[in-house]
Amino acid sequence: MSKINGPLHVDTFVNERYCKADLINIMISSHNLNKKSCIYVGDHSDDYIAANSAGISFLKVANY
């Protein structure tokens, strides 16, 4: 199991265990959100792919 200590480790934890697009959809449905009002913020190409697969907008930020 990955040690969770900051965004990059959380990202690794999610990638190792789940599909990001599935988690995005679970969060959206569990909070009764509208996909058109959601923006996924990320810094990796797989973040863009996850947002696109989930059908929501994506905002790329610089890697840290």
GROMACS .gro file of C-alpha atoms in nm, residues 16-45:
model
   30
   16GLU     CA    1  -0.315   0.168  -0.823
   17ARG     CA    2  -0.659   0.076  -0.688
   18TYR     CA    3  -0.933   0.248  -0.886
   19CYS     CA    4  -1.027   0.402  -1.217
   20LYS     CA    5  -1.026   0.781  -1.171
   21ALA     CA    6  -1.324   0.827  -1.403
   22ASP     CA    7  -1.527   0.582  -1.193
   23LEU     CA    8  -1.437   0.768  -0.874
   24ILE     CA    9  -1.531   1.100  -1.033
   25ASN     CA   10  -1.870   0.958  -1.131
   26ILE     CA   11  -1.924   0.813  -0.782
   27MET     CA   12  -1.846   1.152  -0.623
   28ILE     CA   13  -2.075   1.336  -0.864
   29SER     CA   14  -2.368   1.099  -0.811
   30SER     CA   15  -2.323   1.067  -0.434
   31HIS     CA   16  -2.333   1.447  -0.396
   32ASN     CA   17  -2.615   1.492  -0.651
   33LEU     CA   18  -2.402   1.721  -0.868
   34ASN     CA   19  -2.457   1.818  -1.230
   35LYS     CA   20  -2.167   1.711  -1.454
   36LYS     CA   21  -2.193   2.038  -1.647
   37SER     CA   22  -2.112   2.232  -1.330
   38CYS     CA   23  -1.810   2.015  -1.237
   39ILE     CA   24  -1.445   2.086  -1.319
   40TYR     CA   25  -1.168   1.838  -1.248
   41VAL     CA   26  -0.836   2.006  -1.168
   42GLY     CA   27  -0.522   1.802  -1.232
   43ASP     CA   28  -0.161   1.810  -1.341
   44HIS     CA   29  -0.119   1.485  -1.536
   45SER     CA   30  -0.236   1.358  -1.874
   0.00000   0.00000   0.00000
